[in-house]
mmCIF file of C-alpha atoms and ligand atoms in Angstrom:
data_model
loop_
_atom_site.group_PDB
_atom_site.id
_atom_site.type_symbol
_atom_site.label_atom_id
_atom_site.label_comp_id
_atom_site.label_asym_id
_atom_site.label_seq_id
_atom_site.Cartn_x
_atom_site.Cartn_y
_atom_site.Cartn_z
ATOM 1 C CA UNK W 120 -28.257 1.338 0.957
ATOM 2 C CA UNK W 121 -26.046 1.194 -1.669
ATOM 3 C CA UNK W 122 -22.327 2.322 -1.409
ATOM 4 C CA UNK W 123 -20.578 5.454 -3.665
ATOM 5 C CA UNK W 124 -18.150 3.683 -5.691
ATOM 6 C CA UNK W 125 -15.090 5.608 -5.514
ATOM 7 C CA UNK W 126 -14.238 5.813 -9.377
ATOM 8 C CA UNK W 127 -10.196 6.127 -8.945
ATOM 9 C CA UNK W 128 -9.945 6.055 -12.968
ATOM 10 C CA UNK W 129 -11.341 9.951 -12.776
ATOM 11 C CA UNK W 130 -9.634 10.956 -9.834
ATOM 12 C CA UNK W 131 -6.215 9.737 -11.094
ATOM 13 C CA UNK W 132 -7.156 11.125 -14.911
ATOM 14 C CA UNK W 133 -7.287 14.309 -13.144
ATOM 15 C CA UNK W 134 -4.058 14.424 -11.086
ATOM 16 C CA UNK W 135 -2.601 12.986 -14.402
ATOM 17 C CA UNK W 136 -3.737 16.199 -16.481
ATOM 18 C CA UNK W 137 -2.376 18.488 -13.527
ATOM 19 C CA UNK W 138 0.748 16.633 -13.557
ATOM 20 C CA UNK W 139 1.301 16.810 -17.548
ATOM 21 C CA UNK W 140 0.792 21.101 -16.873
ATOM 22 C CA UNK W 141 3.479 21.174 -14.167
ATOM 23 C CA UNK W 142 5.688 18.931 -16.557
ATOM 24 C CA UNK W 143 5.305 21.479 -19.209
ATOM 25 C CA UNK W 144 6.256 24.422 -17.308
ATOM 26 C CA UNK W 145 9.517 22.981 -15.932
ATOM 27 C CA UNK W 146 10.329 21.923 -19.445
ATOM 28 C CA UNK W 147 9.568 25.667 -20.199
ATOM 29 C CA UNK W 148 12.509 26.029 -17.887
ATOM 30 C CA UNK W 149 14.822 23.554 -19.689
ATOM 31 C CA UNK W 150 14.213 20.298 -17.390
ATOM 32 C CA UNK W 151 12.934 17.435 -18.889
ATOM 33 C CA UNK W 152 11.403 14.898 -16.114
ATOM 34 C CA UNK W 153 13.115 11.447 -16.656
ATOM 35 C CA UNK W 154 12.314 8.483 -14.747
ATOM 36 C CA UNK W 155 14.393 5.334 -15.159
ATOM 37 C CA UNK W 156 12.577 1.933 -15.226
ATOM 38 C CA UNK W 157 14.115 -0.662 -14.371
ATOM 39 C CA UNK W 158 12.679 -4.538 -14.956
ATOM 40 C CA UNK W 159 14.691 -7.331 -14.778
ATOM 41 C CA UNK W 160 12.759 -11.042 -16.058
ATOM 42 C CA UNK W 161 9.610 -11.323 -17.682
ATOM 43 C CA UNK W 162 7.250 -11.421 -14.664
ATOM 44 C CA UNK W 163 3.868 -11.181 -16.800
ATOM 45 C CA UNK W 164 2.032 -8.981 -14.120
ATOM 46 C CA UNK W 165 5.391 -6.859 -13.703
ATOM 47 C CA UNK W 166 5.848 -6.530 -17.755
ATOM 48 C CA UNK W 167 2.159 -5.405 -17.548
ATOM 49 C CA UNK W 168 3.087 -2.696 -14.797
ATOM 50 C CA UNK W 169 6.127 -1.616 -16.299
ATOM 51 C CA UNK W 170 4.309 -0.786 -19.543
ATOM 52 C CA UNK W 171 1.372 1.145 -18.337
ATOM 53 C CA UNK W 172 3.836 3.237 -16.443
ATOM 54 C CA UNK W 173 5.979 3.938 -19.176
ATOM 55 C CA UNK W 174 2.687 4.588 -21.077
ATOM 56 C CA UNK W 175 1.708 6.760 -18.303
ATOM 57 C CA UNK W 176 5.153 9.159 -18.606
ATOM 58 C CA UNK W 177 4.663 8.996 -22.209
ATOM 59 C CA UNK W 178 1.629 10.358 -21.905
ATOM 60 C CA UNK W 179 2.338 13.261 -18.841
ATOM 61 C CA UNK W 180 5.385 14.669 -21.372
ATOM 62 C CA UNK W 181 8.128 12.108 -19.408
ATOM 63 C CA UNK W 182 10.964 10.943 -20.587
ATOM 64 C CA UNK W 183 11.575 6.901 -19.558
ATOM 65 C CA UNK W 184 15.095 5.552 -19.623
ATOM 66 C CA UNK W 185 14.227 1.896 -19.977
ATOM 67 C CA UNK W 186 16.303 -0.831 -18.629
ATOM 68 C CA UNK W 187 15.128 -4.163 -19.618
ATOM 69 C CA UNK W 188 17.197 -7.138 -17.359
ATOM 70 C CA UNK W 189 17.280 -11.064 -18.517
ATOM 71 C CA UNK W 190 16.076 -12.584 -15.181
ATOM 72 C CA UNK W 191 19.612 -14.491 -14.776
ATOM 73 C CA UNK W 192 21.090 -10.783 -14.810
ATOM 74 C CA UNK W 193 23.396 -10.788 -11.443
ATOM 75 C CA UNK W 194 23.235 -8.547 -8.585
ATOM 76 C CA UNK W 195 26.465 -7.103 -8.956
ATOM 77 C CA UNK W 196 25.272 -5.952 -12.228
ATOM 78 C CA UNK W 197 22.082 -4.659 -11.245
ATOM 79 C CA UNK W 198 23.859 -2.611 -8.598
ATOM 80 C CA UNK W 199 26.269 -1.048 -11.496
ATOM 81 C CA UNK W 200 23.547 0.328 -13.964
ATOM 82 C CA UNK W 201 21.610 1.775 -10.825
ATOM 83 C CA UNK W 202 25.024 3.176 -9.710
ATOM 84 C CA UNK W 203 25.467 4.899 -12.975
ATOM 85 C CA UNK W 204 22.005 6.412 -13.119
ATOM 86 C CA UNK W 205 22.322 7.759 -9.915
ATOM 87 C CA UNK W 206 25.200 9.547 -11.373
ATOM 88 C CA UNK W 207 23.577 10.415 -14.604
ATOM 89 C CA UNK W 208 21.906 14.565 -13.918
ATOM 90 C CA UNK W 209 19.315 13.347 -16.938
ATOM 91 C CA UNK W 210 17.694 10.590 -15.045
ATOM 92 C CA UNK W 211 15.574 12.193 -11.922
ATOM 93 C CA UNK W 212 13.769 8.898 -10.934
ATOM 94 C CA UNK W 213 14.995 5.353 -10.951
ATOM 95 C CA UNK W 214 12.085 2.723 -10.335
ATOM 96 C CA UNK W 215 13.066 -0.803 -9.920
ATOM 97 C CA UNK W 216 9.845 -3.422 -10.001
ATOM 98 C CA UNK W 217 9.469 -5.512 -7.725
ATOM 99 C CA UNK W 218 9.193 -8.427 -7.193
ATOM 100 C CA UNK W 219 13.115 -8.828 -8.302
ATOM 101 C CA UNK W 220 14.293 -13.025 -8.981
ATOM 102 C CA UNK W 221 15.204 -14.676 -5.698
ATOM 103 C CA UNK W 222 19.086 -14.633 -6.294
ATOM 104 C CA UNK W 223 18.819 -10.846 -5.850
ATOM 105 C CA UNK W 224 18.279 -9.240 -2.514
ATOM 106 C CA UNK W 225 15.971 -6.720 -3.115
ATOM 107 C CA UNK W 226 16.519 -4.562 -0.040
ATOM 108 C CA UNK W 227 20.518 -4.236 -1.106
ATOM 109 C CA UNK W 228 19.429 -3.084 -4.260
ATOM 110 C CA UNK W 229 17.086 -0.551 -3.069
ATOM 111 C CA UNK W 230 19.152 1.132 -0.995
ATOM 112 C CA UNK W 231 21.433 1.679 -3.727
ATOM 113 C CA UNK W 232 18.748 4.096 -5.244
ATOM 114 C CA UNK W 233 20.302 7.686 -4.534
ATOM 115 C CA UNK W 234 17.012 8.836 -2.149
ATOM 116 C CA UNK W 235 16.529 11.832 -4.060
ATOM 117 C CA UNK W 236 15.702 9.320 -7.099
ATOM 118 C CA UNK W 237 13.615 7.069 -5.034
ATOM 119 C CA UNK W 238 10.410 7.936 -6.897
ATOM 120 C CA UNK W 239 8.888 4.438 -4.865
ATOM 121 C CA UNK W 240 9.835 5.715 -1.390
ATOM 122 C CA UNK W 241 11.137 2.469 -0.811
ATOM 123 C CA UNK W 242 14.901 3.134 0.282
ATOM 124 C CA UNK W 243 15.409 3.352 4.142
ATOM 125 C CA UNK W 244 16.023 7.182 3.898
ATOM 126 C CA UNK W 245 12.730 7.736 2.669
ATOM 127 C CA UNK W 246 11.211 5.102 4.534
ATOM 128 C CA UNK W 247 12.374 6.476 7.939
ATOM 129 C CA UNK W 248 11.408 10.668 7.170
ATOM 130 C CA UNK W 249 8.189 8.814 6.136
ATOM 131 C CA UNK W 250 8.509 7.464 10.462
ATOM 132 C CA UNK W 251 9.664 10.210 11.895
ATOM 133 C CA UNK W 252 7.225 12.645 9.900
ATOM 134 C CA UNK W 253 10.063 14.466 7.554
ATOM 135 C CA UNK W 254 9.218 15.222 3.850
ATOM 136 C CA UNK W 255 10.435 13.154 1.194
ATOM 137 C CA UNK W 256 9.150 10.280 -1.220
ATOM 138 C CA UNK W 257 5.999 7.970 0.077
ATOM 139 C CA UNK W 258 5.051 4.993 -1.399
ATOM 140 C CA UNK W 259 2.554 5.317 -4.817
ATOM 141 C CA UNK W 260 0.014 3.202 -3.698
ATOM 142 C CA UNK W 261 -0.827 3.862 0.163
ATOM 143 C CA UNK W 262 0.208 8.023 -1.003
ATOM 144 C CA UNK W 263 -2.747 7.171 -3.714
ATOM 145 C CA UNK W 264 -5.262 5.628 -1.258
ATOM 146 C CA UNK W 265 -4.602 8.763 0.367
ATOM 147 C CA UNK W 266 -5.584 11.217 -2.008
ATOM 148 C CA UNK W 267 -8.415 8.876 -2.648
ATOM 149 C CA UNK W 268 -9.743 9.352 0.295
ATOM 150 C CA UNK W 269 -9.706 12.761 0.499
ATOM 151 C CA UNK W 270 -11.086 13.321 -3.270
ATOM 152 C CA UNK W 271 -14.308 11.154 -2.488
ATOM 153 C CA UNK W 272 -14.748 13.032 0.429
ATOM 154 C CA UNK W 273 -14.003 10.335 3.259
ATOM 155 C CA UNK W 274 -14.297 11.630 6.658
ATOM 156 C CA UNK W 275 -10.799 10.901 8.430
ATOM 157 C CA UNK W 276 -10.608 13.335 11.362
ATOM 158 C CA UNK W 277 -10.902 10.874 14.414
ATOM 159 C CA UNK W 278 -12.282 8.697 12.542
ATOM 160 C CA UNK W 279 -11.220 4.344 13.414
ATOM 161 C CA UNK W 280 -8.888 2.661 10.564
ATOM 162 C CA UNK W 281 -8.088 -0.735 9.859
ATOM 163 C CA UNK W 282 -5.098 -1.719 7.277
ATOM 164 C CA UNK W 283 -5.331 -5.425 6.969
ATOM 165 C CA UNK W 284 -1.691 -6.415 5.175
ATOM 166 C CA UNK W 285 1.829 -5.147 6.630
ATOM 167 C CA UNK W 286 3.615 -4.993 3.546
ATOM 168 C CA UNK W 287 6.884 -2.612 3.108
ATOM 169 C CA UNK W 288 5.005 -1.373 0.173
ATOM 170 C CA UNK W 289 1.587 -1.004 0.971
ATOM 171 C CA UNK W 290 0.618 -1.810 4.859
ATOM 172 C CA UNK W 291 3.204 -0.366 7.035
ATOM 173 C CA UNK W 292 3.471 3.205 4.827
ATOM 174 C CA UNK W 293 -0.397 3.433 5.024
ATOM 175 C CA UNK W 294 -0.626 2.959 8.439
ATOM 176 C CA UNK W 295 1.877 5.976 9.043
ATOM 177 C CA UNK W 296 0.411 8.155 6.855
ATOM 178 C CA UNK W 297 -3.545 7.620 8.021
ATOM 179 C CA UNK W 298 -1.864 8.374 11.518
ATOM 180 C CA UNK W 299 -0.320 11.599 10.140
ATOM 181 C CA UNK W 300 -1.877 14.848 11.453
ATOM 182 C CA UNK W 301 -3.174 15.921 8.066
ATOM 183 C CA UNK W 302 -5.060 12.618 8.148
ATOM 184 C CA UNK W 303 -6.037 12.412 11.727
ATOM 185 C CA UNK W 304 -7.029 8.596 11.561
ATOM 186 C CA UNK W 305 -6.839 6.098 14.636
ATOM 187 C CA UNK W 306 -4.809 3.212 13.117
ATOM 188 C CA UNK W 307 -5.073 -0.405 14.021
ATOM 189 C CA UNK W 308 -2.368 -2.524 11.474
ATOM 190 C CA UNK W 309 -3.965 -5.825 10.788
ATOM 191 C CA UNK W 310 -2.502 -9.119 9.189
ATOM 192 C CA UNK W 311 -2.035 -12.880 8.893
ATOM 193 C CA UNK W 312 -1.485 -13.415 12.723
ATOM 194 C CA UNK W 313 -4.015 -11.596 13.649
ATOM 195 C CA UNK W 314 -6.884 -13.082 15.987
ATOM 196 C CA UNK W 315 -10.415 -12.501 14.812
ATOM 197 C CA UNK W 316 -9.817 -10.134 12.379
ATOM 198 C CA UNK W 317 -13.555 -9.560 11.868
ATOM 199 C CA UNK W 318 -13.523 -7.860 15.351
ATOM 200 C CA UNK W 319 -11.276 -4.922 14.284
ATOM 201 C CA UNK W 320 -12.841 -4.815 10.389
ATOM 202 C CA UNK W 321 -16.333 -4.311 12.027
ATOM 203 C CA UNK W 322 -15.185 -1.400 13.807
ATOM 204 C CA UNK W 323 -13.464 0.496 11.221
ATOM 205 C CA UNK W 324 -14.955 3.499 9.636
ATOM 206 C CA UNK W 325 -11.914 3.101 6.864
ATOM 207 C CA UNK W 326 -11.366 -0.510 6.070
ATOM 208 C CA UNK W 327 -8.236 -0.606 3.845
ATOM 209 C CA UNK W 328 -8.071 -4.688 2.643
ATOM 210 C CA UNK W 329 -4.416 -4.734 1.344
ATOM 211 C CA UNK W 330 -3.612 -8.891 2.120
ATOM 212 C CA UNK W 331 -3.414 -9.890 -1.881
ATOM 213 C CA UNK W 332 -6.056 -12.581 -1.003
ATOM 214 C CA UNK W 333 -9.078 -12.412 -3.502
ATOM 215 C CA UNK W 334 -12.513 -11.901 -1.196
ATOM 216 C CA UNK W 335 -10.940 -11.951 1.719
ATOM 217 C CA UNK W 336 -12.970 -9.264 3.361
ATOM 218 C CA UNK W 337 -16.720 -10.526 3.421
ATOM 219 C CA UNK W 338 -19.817 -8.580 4.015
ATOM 220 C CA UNK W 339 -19.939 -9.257 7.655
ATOM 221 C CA UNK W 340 -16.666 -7.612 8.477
ATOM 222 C CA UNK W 341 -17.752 -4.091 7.089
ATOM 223 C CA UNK W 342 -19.331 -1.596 9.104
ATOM 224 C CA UNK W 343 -22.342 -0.149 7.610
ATOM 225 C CA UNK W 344 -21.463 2.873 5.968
ATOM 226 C CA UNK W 345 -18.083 2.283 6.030
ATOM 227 C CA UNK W 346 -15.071 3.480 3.355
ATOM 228 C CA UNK W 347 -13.840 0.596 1.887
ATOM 229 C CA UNK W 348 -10.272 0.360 -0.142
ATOM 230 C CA UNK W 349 -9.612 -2.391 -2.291
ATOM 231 C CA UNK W 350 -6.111 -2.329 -2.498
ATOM 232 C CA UNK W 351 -5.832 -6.049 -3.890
ATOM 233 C CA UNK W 352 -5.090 -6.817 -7.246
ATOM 234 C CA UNK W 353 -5.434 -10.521 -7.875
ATOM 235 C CA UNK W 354 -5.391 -12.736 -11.320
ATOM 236 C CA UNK W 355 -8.300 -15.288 -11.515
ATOM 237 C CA UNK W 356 -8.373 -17.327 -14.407
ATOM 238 C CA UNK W 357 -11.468 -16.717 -16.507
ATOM 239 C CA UNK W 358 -11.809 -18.300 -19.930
ATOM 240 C CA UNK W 359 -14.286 -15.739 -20.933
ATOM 241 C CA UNK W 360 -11.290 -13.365 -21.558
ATOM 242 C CA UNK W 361 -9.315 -12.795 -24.074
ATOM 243 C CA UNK W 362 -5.965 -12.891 -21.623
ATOM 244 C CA UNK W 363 -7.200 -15.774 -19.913
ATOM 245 C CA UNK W 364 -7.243 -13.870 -16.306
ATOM 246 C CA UNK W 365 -9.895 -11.341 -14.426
ATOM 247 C CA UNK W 366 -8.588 -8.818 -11.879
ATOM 248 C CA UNK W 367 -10.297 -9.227 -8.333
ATOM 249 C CA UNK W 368 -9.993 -7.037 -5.069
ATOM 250 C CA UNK W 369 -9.456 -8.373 -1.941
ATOM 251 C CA UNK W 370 -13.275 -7.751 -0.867
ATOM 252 C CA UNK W 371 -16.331 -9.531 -2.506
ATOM 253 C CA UNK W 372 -17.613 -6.734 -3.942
ATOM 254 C CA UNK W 373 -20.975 -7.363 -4.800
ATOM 255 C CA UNK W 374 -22.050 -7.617 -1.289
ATOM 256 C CA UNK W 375 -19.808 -4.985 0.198
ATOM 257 C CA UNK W 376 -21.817 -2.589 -1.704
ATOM 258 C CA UNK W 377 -24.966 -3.143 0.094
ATOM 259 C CA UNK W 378 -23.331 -2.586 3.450
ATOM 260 C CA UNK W 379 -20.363 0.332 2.996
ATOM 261 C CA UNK W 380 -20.643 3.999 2.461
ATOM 262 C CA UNK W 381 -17.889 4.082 -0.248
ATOM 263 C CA UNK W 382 -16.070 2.131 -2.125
ATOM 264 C CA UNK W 383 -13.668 1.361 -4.569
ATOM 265 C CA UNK W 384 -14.112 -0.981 -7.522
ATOM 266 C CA UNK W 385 -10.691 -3.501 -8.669
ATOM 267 C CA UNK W 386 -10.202 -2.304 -11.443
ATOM 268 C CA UNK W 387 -10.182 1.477 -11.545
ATOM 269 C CA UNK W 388 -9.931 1.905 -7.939
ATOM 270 C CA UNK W 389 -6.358 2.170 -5.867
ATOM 271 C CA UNK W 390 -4.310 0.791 -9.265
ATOM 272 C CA UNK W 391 -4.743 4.057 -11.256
ATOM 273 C CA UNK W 392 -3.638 5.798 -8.718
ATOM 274 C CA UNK W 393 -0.392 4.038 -8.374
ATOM 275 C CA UNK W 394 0.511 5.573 -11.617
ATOM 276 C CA UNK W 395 -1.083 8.814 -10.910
ATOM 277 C CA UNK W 396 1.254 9.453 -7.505
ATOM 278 C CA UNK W 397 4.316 8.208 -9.423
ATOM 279 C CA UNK W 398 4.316 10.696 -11.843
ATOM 280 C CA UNK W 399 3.737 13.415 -9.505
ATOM 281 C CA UNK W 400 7.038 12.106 -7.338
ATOM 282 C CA UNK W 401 9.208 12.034 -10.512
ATOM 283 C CA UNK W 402 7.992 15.649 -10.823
ATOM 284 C CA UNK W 403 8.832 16.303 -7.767
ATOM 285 C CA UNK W 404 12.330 14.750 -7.674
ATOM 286 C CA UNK W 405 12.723 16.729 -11.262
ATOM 287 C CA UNK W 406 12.097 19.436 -9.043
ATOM 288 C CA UNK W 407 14.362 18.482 -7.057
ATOM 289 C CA UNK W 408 11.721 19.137 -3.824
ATOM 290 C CA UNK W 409 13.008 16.179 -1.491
ATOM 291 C CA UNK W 410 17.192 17.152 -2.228
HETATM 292 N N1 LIG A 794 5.636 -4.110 -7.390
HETATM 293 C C1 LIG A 794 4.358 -3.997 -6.936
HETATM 294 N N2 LIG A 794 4.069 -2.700 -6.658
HETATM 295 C C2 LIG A 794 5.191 -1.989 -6.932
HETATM 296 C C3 LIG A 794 5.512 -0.612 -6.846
HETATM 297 O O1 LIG A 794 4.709 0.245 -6.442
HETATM 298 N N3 LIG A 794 6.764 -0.275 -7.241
HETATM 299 C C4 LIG A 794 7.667 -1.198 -7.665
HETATM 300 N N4 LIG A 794 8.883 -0.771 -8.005
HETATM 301 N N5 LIG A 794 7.407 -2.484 -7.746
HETATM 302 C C5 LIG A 794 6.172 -2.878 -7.382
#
């Protein structure tokens, strides 16, 4: 058996072409979706981010209100700018990229983003409707892996998930929203302190590998026939290419495919939709839906 790769390049393509219609129409109606990005140091994977996102609005008929931060840049600074674009009616999204330098405490500065502008669904507002099962802002990537699932046709009703990773941004916001009633999943949140980990994987109908640990999830711990997210991204150097680095999931791909139903591929899996669901929450906050 062979799995069905899950190709979320298409998928995301397509929610991208909806997205750029929707944008037109409000502009029709005078609004013009702006999303400010925020980056502060020269993080190569988060300059790499940054710019496909920005490519990405450019692209759906976006505005972007770059802010580009020298790493030493201090808090109190940081807070300022985001305090002014909250302020600013122009600006409908602010996005600040994480990781931020160590002499910044990223949670303080995220909930300074006003949570109708939290296009990440990062601030504790947005976090907790996410909880308690209120609309507003969720997370790109687990909101992606999401749509994902449903596009490729994953059975979810009832059906036994594993998230392996508890991450503010990935893990924990998954788990919620497989748990949701649209979604219908039984959740079991995995992570480093888990005991035999295989145990759970081997179980799970959706295995979502989200530890940032490059073939971490081996053919052994899959189910057969099992939907498989690859929510890793991870840089292995590779002299063969021209940047030095490969991108590599979490799971050894090769020989997951023999074993799941579905699967996604890294790259061209989860990452594209990332972008995808962030365009479609600046939309909405240019909408003003979550106000
Ligand atoms: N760093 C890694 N993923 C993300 C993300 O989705 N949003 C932001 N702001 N930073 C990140």
């Amino acid at each position: 058996m062979s799995a069905r790769i899950i190709d979320g390049f298409a998928i995301a393509q397509k929610i991208r072409g909806q997205t750029a219609l929707e944008v037109s129409a409000l502009k029709e109606k005078g609004i013009h979706p702006c999303l400010a990005v925020i980056l502060v140091g020269e993080n190569p994977a988060s300059v790499s981010y940054v710019s496909a996102k920005k490519k990405a609005l450019a692209e759906a008929g976006m505005a972007d209100r770059s802010v580009n931060l020298p790493c030493g840049v201090n808090e109190a600074e940081l807070l300022g700018i985001i305090a002014d674009l909250n302020r600013d009616t122009s600006v409908h999204g602010i996005l600040v990229q994480l990781p931020l330098p160590s002499h910044i405490d990223e949670q303080k500065v995220i909930a300074a983003i006003a949570p109708e502008k939290d296009v990440d669904g990062f601030h504790p507002v947005n976090a907790g409707k996410l909880l308690i099962g209120q609309t507003g802002f969720v997370p790109c990537t687990p909101y992606g892996v999401t749509v994902l699932l449903k596009e490729a046709g994953v059975p979810t009703d009832g059906a036994y998930a594993v998230v392996v990773g508890r991450s503010n941004i990935v893990g924990k916001p998954l788990a919620l929203l497989l748990a949701r009633k649209d979604i219908n999943a039984t959740v079991t949140l995995c992570h480093t302190g888990t005991k035999n980990l295989a145990s759970f994987t081997r179980s799970a109908d959706i295995l979502v590998a989200a530890m940032g640990r490059p073939n971490s999830i081996t053919a052994d711990m899959i189910k057969p026939g099992a939907a498989v997210i690859d929510v890793g991204v991870n840089r292995i150097s590779d002299n063969t290419k021209k940047s030095g680095f490969r991108l590599t999931g979490d799971v050894d791909f090769e020989a997951a495919l023999d074993i799941a139903g579905f699967i996604t591929p890294v790259p061209k899996g989860v990452g594209p939709m990332t972008i995808a669901m962030l365009l479609r929450n600046t939309l909405h906050a240019a909408q003003g839906s979550f106000k």
